[in-house]
Amino acid sequence: MKVSYEFSEEQAEAIVTLQLYRLTNTDIVTLENEEAELRERITMLKAIIGDERTMYNVMKRELREVKKKFATPRLTELQAEAETIEIDVASLIVEEDTFVSVTKGGYIKRTSPRSYNASTVEEIGKRDDDELIFVAQAKTTQHLLIFTNLGNVIYRPIHELTDIRWKDIGEHLSQTITNFATDEYVLYAEIVDDFGSQTYFAATKLGQIKRFERKEFTPWRTYKSKSVKYAKLKNADDSVVTISPIALDDVMIVTHNGYALHFNIEEVPVVGAKAAGVKAINLKDDDFVASAFVANTDSFFILTQRGSLKRMATELIPATSRANRGLQVLRELKSKPHRVFMAGPVHASNDVQNLDLFTISTVDSDDVETLEVHSNKGAVYQAILEDLNLSERTSNGSFISDKISDEGVFSARIK
């Protein structure tokens, strides 16, 4: 029966069990009418599925019925061209005063003026082996740029920084930046109002140098989770030695083996953030760049790995062209030779307040630069750079302590 009449299982079962005496004429008519309705509905549905015009006509008819049934006037206006409304997100940020701090190890935070003023700078919450390299007053409408030793730059709007008490440790960059490496640390940080025409220079350990512009770091789409490149490194042994804003100043390059080269930054082209740059100095096979800095002062200092310190006149290294070998600034010794651990400019007392590289806070004109040296045995030594006598170009300087030569230098920083 299912095969002959195309009945379903349920229909065939109903017919087999049907008691014929109950099948009245009324039942037959009802069933015939139901069959006719179903066949008509099947025909209509097939037409809707198979013919696009029929489908559209049905849709129009049903929509007219809806319109007739729900005859409420339209509240919105249909326009041929919709006007795009753009909202400036920056205008929604509440401008507040705050203090922003960054440590060398990569901990960042913003702190309320109340919490900051209730403590001293030295009371900042940080790890014992970490170092505070940047703290400044800022507005929540400003921006923070962080440059690392592996040639990466990290962007953070100030208002997005976590508000943390001054005595508590901040948020580590690796908590949000997925490509922050274990051997990566912060070299330089600054607060900016916009991404205008400021130019920077960066020098690498293997002797490359480049200039690039801040506009390269206009906030990118994935800034919350990824850093972008500002310097291309040669290999895994390479790293950025210095990153600093610069105008049309001179640059001094000092190598580990004691060579210094002085040239104008205009010899370095302005290139894109991902470019490798050009050769800064002609290095020997066993040499590398120890320091690079803006040479706009009358003198600079050199600290060796044995703890010897000297100050020499900038004019003793005449300005020349980049990619040269440079002049020796240390006398070579056969036994325990000196090697450059750190070098940098010496600012006069009345110039210290104009510093912006690693400046902890605004200082008075009577403050002086102090070099703080930590030995491998944990001893701490300090020297006021401006008080050092000027030395000859090839002098090895004087030891800052009788014991430092045997202990060796572990770290050093300008206070």
Short mmCIF file of C-alpha atoms in Angstrom, two decimals:
data_model
loop_
_atom_site.label_atom_id
_atom_site.label_comp_id
_atom_site.label_asym_id
_atom_site.label_seq_id
_atom_site.Cartn_x
_atom_site.Cartn_y
_atom_site.Cartn_z
CA MET A 1 0.00 0.00 0.00
CA LYS A 2 2.87 2.38 0.80
CA VAL A 3 4.45 1.59 -2.57
CA SER A 4 1.28 1.66 -4.69
CA TYR A 5 -0.26 4.83 -3.25
CA GLU A 6 2.80 6.54 -1.79
CA PHE A 7 1.31 6.44 1.69
CA SER A 8 3.43 7.11 4.73
CA GLU A 9 3.87 4.54 7.48
CA GLU A 10 1.27 6.30 9.64
CA GLN A 11 -1.25 6.57 6.78
CA ALA A 12 -0.95 2.91 5.84
CA GLU A 13 -1.31 1.87 9.48
CA ALA A 14 -4.45 3.98 9.88
CA ILE A 15 -6.09 2.47 6.76
CA VAL A 16 -5.32 -1.11 7.78
CA THR A 17 -6.81 -0.64 11.25
CA LEU A 18 -9.78 1.40 10.01
CA GLN A 19 -13.14 -0.18 10.69
CA LEU A 20 -15.05 0.17 7.41
CA TYR A 21 -18.42 0.60 9.05
CA ARG A 22 -17.13 3.80 10.66
CA LEU A 23 -16.09 5.32 7.32
CA THR A 24 -19.11 7.48 6.64
CA ASN A 25 -19.71 9.70 3.66
CA THR A 26 -18.85 12.74 5.77
CA ASP A 27 -15.42 11.35 6.58
CA ILE A 28 -14.73 10.68 2.91
CA VAL A 29 -15.59 14.27 1.93
CA THR A 30 -13.44 15.68 4.73
CA LEU A 31 -10.48 13.61 3.70
CA GLU A 32 -10.90 14.54 0.05
CA ASN A 33 -10.99 18.25 0.98
CA GLU A 34 -7.87 17.88 3.12
CA GLU A 35 -6.11 16.14 0.23
CA ALA A 36 -7.04 18.93 -2.14
CA GLU A 37 -5.79 21.59 0.28
CA LEU A 38 -2.51 19.80 0.81
CA ARG A 39 -1.93 19.34 -2.91
CA GLU A 40 -2.64 23.01 -3.49
CA ARG A 41 -0.23 24.02 -0.70
CA ILE A 42 2.44 21.69 -2.09
CA THR A 43 2.03 23.24 -5.54
CA MET A 44 2.35 26.76 -4.09
CA LEU A 45 5.44 25.95 -2.01
CA LYS A 46 7.14 24.33 -5.01
CA ALA A 47 6.39 27.45 -7.03
CA ILE A 48 7.90 29.69 -4.33
CA ILE A 49 11.03 27.56 -4.14
CA GLY A 50 11.42 27.16 -7.88
CA ASP A 51 10.49 30.64 -9.14
CA GLU A 52 12.08 33.82 -7.78
CA ARG A 53 9.30 36.10 -9.08
CA THR A 54 6.63 34.01 -7.32
CA MET A 55 8.64 34.20 -4.10
CA TYR A 56 8.88 38.02 -4.34
CA ASN A 57 5.13 38.31 -5.01
CA VAL A 58 4.36 36.24 -1.92
CA MET A 59 6.72 38.40 0.15
CA LYS A 60 5.04 41.59 -1.11
CA ARG A 61 1.58 40.23 -0.32
CA GLU A 62 2.60 39.22 3.18
CA LEU A 63 4.27 42.56 3.84
CA ARG A 64 1.12 44.39 2.70
CA GLU A 65 -0.87 42.30 5.14
CA VAL A 66 1.57 43.22 7.93
CA LYS A 67 1.32 46.88 6.97
CA LYS A 68 -2.46 46.69 7.03
CA LYS A 69 -2.53 44.87 10.35
CA PHE A 70 0.08 47.08 12.09
CA ALA A 71 -0.72 50.48 10.62
CA THR A 72 1.62 52.49 12.89
CA PRO A 73 3.28 55.52 11.21
CA ARG A 74 7.09 55.20 10.68
CA LEU A 75 9.09 57.04 13.31
CA THR A 76 12.45 57.00 11.49
CA GLU A 77 13.34 58.77 8.26
CA LEU A 78 14.70 56.97 5.21
CA GLN A 79 17.40 58.90 3.37
CA ALA A 80 19.11 58.24 0.06
CA GLU A 81 22.51 58.97 1.66
CA ALA A 82 23.15 58.31 5.33
CA GLU A 83 25.27 60.86 7.21
CA THR A 84 28.28 59.34 9.01
CA ILE A 85 28.75 60.61 12.54
CA GLU A 86 32.35 60.39 13.75
CA ILE A 87 33.03 60.60 17.48
CA ASP A 88 36.48 61.70 18.64
CA VAL A 89 37.35 59.18 21.35
CA ALA A 90 39.93 61.57 22.81
CA SER A 91 37.18 64.06 23.60
CA LEU A 92 35.55 61.47 25.88
CA ILE A 93 38.66 61.13 28.10
CA VAL A 94 38.49 63.02 31.37
CA GLU A 95 41.68 65.08 31.75
CA GLU A 96 43.35 64.36 35.09
CA ASP A 97 46.80 64.96 36.55
CA THR A 98 48.84 61.84 37.22
CA PHE A 99 52.42 60.58 37.55
CA VAL A 100 53.78 57.96 35.14
CA SER A 101 56.73 55.71 36.00
CA VAL A 102 58.68 53.13 34.00
CA THR A 103 61.41 50.80 35.27
CA LYS A 104 64.23 49.25 33.29
CA GLY A 105 62.76 45.79 33.93
CA GLY A 106 59.51 46.77 32.20
CA TYR A 107 57.13 47.69 35.03
CA ILE A 108 54.81 50.61 34.26
CA LYS A 109 52.05 52.39 36.15
CA ARG A 110 50.34 55.69 36.73
CA THR A 111 49.94 57.07 40.23
CA SER A 112 47.65 59.72 41.66
CA PRO A 113 49.34 62.96 42.79
CA ARG A 114 48.15 62.24 46.33
CA SER A 115 49.94 58.87 46.48
CA TYR A 116 53.05 60.23 44.74
CA ASN A 117 53.39 63.28 47.01
CA ALA A 118 52.96 61.14 50.12
CA SER A 119 56.23 59.33 49.34
CA THR A 120 59.72 60.04 48.05
CA VAL A 121 60.87 58.99 44.59
CA GLU A 122 63.15 56.35 46.14
CA GLU A 123 60.16 54.68 47.83
CA ILE A 124 58.69 53.50 44.54
CA GLY A 125 57.52 49.89 44.57
CA LYS A 126 59.94 47.83 42.45
CA ARG A 127 62.02 44.69 42.50
CA ASP A 128 65.37 44.92 44.28
CA ASP A 129 67.27 44.23 41.05
CA ASP A 130 65.22 46.73 39.02
CA GLU A 131 65.90 50.39 38.30
CA LEU A 132 63.59 53.38 37.88
CA ILE A 133 64.54 55.10 34.64
CA PHE A 134 61.56 57.38 34.00
CA VAL A 135 59.00 59.24 36.08
CA ALA A 136 57.14 62.37 35.04
CA GLN A 137 53.97 64.29 35.69
CA ALA A 138 51.43 63.80 32.92
CA LYS A 139 47.83 64.26 31.83
CA THR A 140 45.50 61.34 31.16
CA THR A 141 45.02 62.79 27.66
CA GLN A 142 48.71 62.30 26.77
CA HIS A 143 50.57 59.28 25.38
CA LEU A 144 53.50 57.11 26.55
CA LEU A 145 56.15 55.68 24.20
CA ILE A 146 58.52 53.00 25.53
CA PHE A 147 61.63 51.94 23.58
CA THR A 148 63.46 48.67 24.38
CA ASN A 149 66.94 47.26 23.79
CA LEU A 150 65.64 44.80 21.17
CA GLY A 151 64.48 47.57 18.86
CA ASN A 152 60.80 47.50 19.83
CA VAL A 153 58.53 50.39 20.74
CA ILE A 154 55.44 50.05 22.94
CA TYR A 155 52.59 52.55 22.94
CA ARG A 156 50.20 53.24 25.79
CA PRO A 157 47.60 56.02 26.20
CA ILE A 158 48.10 57.41 29.69
CA HIS A 159 44.44 56.92 30.63
CA GLU A 160 44.74 53.17 29.88
CA LEU A 161 47.57 52.65 32.38
CA THR A 162 46.58 50.91 35.59
CA ASP A 163 46.30 53.34 38.52
CA ILE A 164 48.61 51.88 41.21
CA ARG A 165 49.93 53.30 44.48
CA TRP A 166 53.48 54.66 44.35
CA LYS A 167 54.80 52.09 46.83
CA ASP A 168 53.29 49.14 44.92
CA ILE A 169 54.93 47.36 41.97
CA GLY A 170 53.46 48.30 38.62
CA GLU A 171 52.12 46.15 35.79
CA HIS A 172 54.77 44.27 33.80
CA LEU A 173 54.74 44.79 30.04
CA SER A 174 54.73 41.03 29.41
CA GLN A 175 51.25 40.84 30.97
CA THR A 176 49.80 42.50 27.88
CA ILE A 177 52.57 42.57 25.23
CA THR A 178 52.73 39.03 23.85
CA ASN A 179 56.04 39.51 22.00
CA PHE A 180 57.95 40.99 24.98
CA ALA A 181 61.08 38.80 25.29
CA THR A 182 62.63 37.50 28.50
CA ASP A 183 65.92 39.31 27.76
CA GLU A 184 64.20 42.56 26.79
CA TYR A 185 64.41 45.71 28.91
CA VAL A 186 63.50 49.38 28.63
CA LEU A 187 66.08 51.84 27.31
CA TYR A 188 64.06 55.03 27.01
CA ALA A 189 60.54 56.32 27.67
CA GLU A 190 58.81 59.62 27.04
CA ILE A 191 55.40 61.26 27.26
CA VAL A 192 54.10 62.97 24.12
CA ASP A 193 51.11 65.14 23.27
CA ASP A 194 50.94 64.07 19.63
CA PHE A 195 52.81 62.18 16.92
CA GLY A 196 54.34 65.15 15.16
CA SER A 197 57.71 65.74 13.54
CA GLN A 198 60.08 64.74 16.38
CA THR A 199 63.15 62.83 15.13
CA TYR A 200 65.10 60.17 17.04
CA PHE A 201 68.40 58.42 16.54
CA ALA A 202 69.24 54.85 17.50
CA ALA A 203 72.65 53.16 17.57
CA THR A 204 73.22 49.42 17.85
CA LYS A 205 75.90 47.30 19.50
CA LEU A 206 77.19 46.09 16.12
CA GLY A 207 77.75 49.60 14.80
CA GLN A 208 74.60 50.60 12.89
CA ILE A 209 72.89 53.98 13.29
CA LYS A 210 69.64 55.42 11.98
CA ARG A 211 67.26 58.34 12.27
CA PHE A 212 63.50 57.92 12.26
CA GLU A 213 60.41 60.01 13.00
CA ARG A 214 57.80 59.77 15.73
CA LYS A 215 54.96 59.75 13.19
CA GLU A 216 56.00 56.15 12.43
CA PHE A 217 54.35 55.18 15.72
CA THR A 218 50.88 56.63 15.28
CA PRO A 219 48.79 54.16 17.32
CA TRP A 220 48.54 50.88 15.45
CA ARG A 221 45.58 48.48 15.57
CA THR A 222 47.22 45.86 17.81
CA TYR A 223 49.07 48.25 20.15
CA LYS A 224 47.46 46.70 23.25
CA SER A 225 49.04 43.29 22.65
CA LYS A 226 52.06 43.82 20.35
CA SER A 227 55.04 46.13 20.04
CA VAL A 228 56.40 47.31 16.68
CA LYS A 229 59.97 47.72 15.42
CA TYR A 230 61.92 50.96 15.50
CA ALA A 231 65.32 49.33 14.74
CA LYS A 232 66.31 46.27 12.72
CA LEU A 233 69.04 44.22 14.42
CA LYS A 234 71.68 42.19 12.55
CA ASN A 235 71.44 39.02 14.62
CA ALA A 236 70.64 37.63 18.07
CA ASP A 237 73.86 39.14 19.52
CA ASP A 238 72.89 42.64 18.42
CA SER A 239 70.93 45.13 20.51
CA VAL A 240 70.18 48.84 20.68
CA VAL A 241 72.72 50.76 22.76
CA THR A 242 71.07 54.19 22.62
CA ILE A 243 67.73 55.66 21.57
CA SER A 244 67.24 59.39 21.98
CA PRO A 245 65.45 62.40 20.48
CA ILE A 246 67.78 64.51 18.39
CA ALA A 247 67.77 67.70 16.32
CA LEU A 248 70.77 68.67 14.17
CA ASP A 249 73.32 67.81 16.85
CA ASP A 250 76.60 65.92 16.77
CA VAL A 251 76.85 62.30 17.89
CA MET A 252 79.67 60.57 19.78
CA ILE A 253 80.19 56.82 19.38
CA VAL A 254 82.45 55.09 21.95
CA THR A 255 83.43 51.43 21.54
CA HIS A 256 84.25 48.72 24.06
CA ASN A 257 87.94 48.67 23.05
CA GLY A 258 88.27 52.43 23.53
CA TYR A 259 87.70 54.11 20.16
CA ALA A 260 85.62 57.30 19.86
CA LEU A 261 84.11 58.76 16.69
CA HIS A 262 82.47 62.20 16.46
CA PHE A 263 80.23 63.24 13.54
CA ASN A 264 77.11 65.27 12.75
CA ILE A 265 73.78 63.48 12.73
CA GLU A 266 72.95 64.93 9.30
CA GLU A 267 75.24 62.25 7.87
CA VAL A 268 72.63 59.73 8.98
CA PRO A 269 69.55 59.59 6.71
CA VAL A 270 66.01 59.57 8.07
CA VAL A 271 64.54 56.15 7.26
CA GLY A 272 61.54 54.03 8.11
CA ALA A 273 61.08 52.35 11.47
CA LYS A 274 61.86 48.87 10.12
CA ALA A 275 65.02 49.87 8.20
CA ALA A 276 68.47 48.77 9.40
CA GLY A 277 70.15 52.17 9.02
CA VAL A 278 73.77 52.83 8.02
CA LYS A 279 77.22 52.10 9.45
CA ALA A 280 78.10 54.41 12.33
CA ILE A 281 81.67 53.30 13.02
CA ASN A 282 84.20 50.92 11.50
CA LEU A 283 84.57 48.25 14.19
CA LYS A 284 87.38 45.76 14.60
CA ASP A 285 86.36 42.10 14.71
CA ASP A 286 86.50 41.87 18.51
CA ASP A 287 84.98 45.31 19.19
CA PHE A 288 81.44 46.63 19.66
CA VAL A 289 79.70 49.90 20.51
CA ALA A 290 79.57 50.53 24.26
CA SER A 291 77.88 53.96 24.24
CA ALA A 292 76.42 56.50 21.84
CA PHE A 293 75.16 59.92 22.86
CA VAL A 294 74.40 63.45 21.67
CA ALA A 295 77.68 65.38 21.80
CA ASN A 296 76.37 68.86 22.62
CA THR A 297 78.44 69.43 25.78
CA ASP A 298 82.03 70.59 26.31
CA SER A 299 83.11 67.31 27.90
CA PHE A 300 82.16 63.67 28.36
CA PHE A 301 83.08 60.88 30.77
CA ILE A 302 84.32 57.31 30.33
CA LEU A 303 83.97 54.53 32.92
CA THR A 304 85.92 51.31 32.41
CA GLN A 305 85.04 47.78 33.51
CA ARG A 306 87.80 48.00 36.14
CA GLY A 307 86.21 51.07 37.76
CA SER A 308 88.47 53.75 36.32
CA LEU A 309 86.74 57.04 35.53
CA LYS A 310 87.84 60.02 33.49
CA ARG A 311 86.45 63.20 31.98
CA MET A 312 87.79 64.59 28.72
CA ALA A 313 87.08 67.56 26.47
CA THR A 314 84.79 66.87 23.53
CA GLU A 315 87.10 68.89 21.27
CA LEU A 316 89.80 66.21 21.69
CA ILE A 317 87.69 64.08 19.33
CA PRO A 318 87.29 66.38 16.31
CA ALA A 319 84.14 66.00 14.25
CA THR A 320 84.71 63.87 11.16
CA SER A 321 82.64 61.51 9.02
CA ARG A 322 80.72 58.44 10.10
CA ALA A 323 81.94 54.90 9.29
CA ASN A 324 85.54 55.74 10.30
CA ARG A 325 87.53 53.91 12.98
CA GLY A 326 87.75 56.89 15.34
CA LEU A 327 90.47 57.88 17.81
CA GLN A 328 91.70 55.92 20.83
CA VAL A 329 90.51 57.25 24.18
CA LEU A 330 92.24 54.63 26.37
CA ARG A 331 95.87 53.59 26.57
CA GLU A 332 96.25 49.87 25.85
CA LEU A 333 97.79 47.82 28.67
CA LYS A 334 99.35 44.38 28.25
CA SER A 335 98.05 43.21 31.62
CA LYS A 336 94.43 43.83 32.67
CA PRO A 337 93.59 46.25 29.86
CA HIS A 338 90.84 48.78 30.40
CA ARG A 339 87.62 48.42 28.38
CA VAL A 340 84.79 50.96 28.15
CA PHE A 341 81.84 50.02 30.35
CA MET A 342 79.91 53.27 29.98
CA ALA A 343 80.34 56.74 28.48
CA GLY A 344 78.19 59.84 28.27
CA PRO A 345 78.07 63.65 28.22
CA VAL A 346 78.92 65.75 31.27
CA HIS A 347 76.44 68.58 31.73
CA ALA A 348 77.29 71.71 33.66
CA SER A 349 75.14 72.42 36.72
CA ASN A 350 73.06 75.04 34.94
CA ASP A 351 72.38 72.60 32.08
CA VAL A 352 71.18 69.62 34.12
CA GLN A 353 67.62 70.92 34.31
CA ASN A 354 67.36 70.72 30.51
CA LEU A 355 67.99 66.97 30.38
CA ASP A 356 65.17 64.79 29.05
CA LEU A 357 66.93 61.43 28.67
CA PHE A 358 66.38 59.23 31.77
CA THR A 359 65.71 62.32 33.86
CA ILE A 360 64.04 61.24 37.11
CA SER A 361 62.43 64.57 37.89
CA THR A 362 62.72 68.29 37.35
CA VAL A 363 65.83 69.46 39.17
CA ASP A 364 67.07 72.77 40.45
CA SER A 365 69.93 74.58 38.79
CA ASP A 366 72.27 73.83 41.72
CA ASP A 367 71.88 70.04 41.35
CA VAL A 368 74.71 68.11 39.75
CA GLU A 369 75.07 64.86 37.84
CA THR A 370 76.32 61.99 39.95
CA LEU A 371 77.56 58.70 38.57
CA GLU A 372 76.54 55.79 40.79
CA VAL A 373 78.61 52.64 40.28
CA HIS A 374 77.77 49.19 41.69
CA SER A 375 80.60 46.67 41.94
CA ASN A 376 80.34 42.93 41.40
CA LYS A 377 80.58 42.49 45.18
CA GLY A 378 77.66 44.81 45.94
CA ALA A 379 79.60 47.92 46.93
CA VAL A 380 78.23 51.29 45.78
CA TYR A 381 80.45 54.20 44.75
CA GLN A 382 79.51 57.70 43.65
CA ALA A 383 81.34 60.41 41.73
CA ILE A 384 80.25 63.94 40.81
CA LEU A 385 81.07 64.15 37.11
CA GLU A 386 81.48 67.91 36.94
CA ASP A 387 84.13 67.78 39.68
CA LEU A 388 86.42 65.51 37.65
CA ASN A 389 89.52 67.12 36.19
CA LEU A 390 89.89 67.03 32.42
CA SER A 391 92.20 64.23 31.26
CA GLU A 392 94.26 63.65 28.15
CA ARG A 393 92.71 61.74 25.29
CA THR A 394 94.57 58.46 25.86
CA SER A 395 94.56 58.62 29.66
CA ASN A 396 92.99 55.66 31.47
CA GLY A 397 91.63 57.93 34.19
CA SER A 398 91.65 57.23 37.94
CA PHE A 399 90.00 54.48 39.97
CA ILE A 400 86.94 55.67 41.87
CA SER A 401 87.99 53.44 44.78
CA ASP A 402 91.04 51.48 45.88
CA LYS A 403 88.96 48.28 45.87
CA ILE A 404 86.98 48.73 42.67
CA SER A 405 89.78 47.41 40.42
CA ASP A 406 89.61 43.97 42.03
CA GLU A 407 85.82 43.97 42.37
CA GLY A 408 84.94 45.07 38.84
CA VAL A 409 81.91 47.10 37.71
CA PHE A 410 78.51 45.41 37.73
CA SER A 411 76.29 48.37 36.79
CA ALA A 412 76.34 52.16 36.60
CA ARG A 413 73.80 54.92 36.17
CA ILE A 414 73.48 58.70 36.25
CA LYS A 415 71.57 60.07 39.24
#
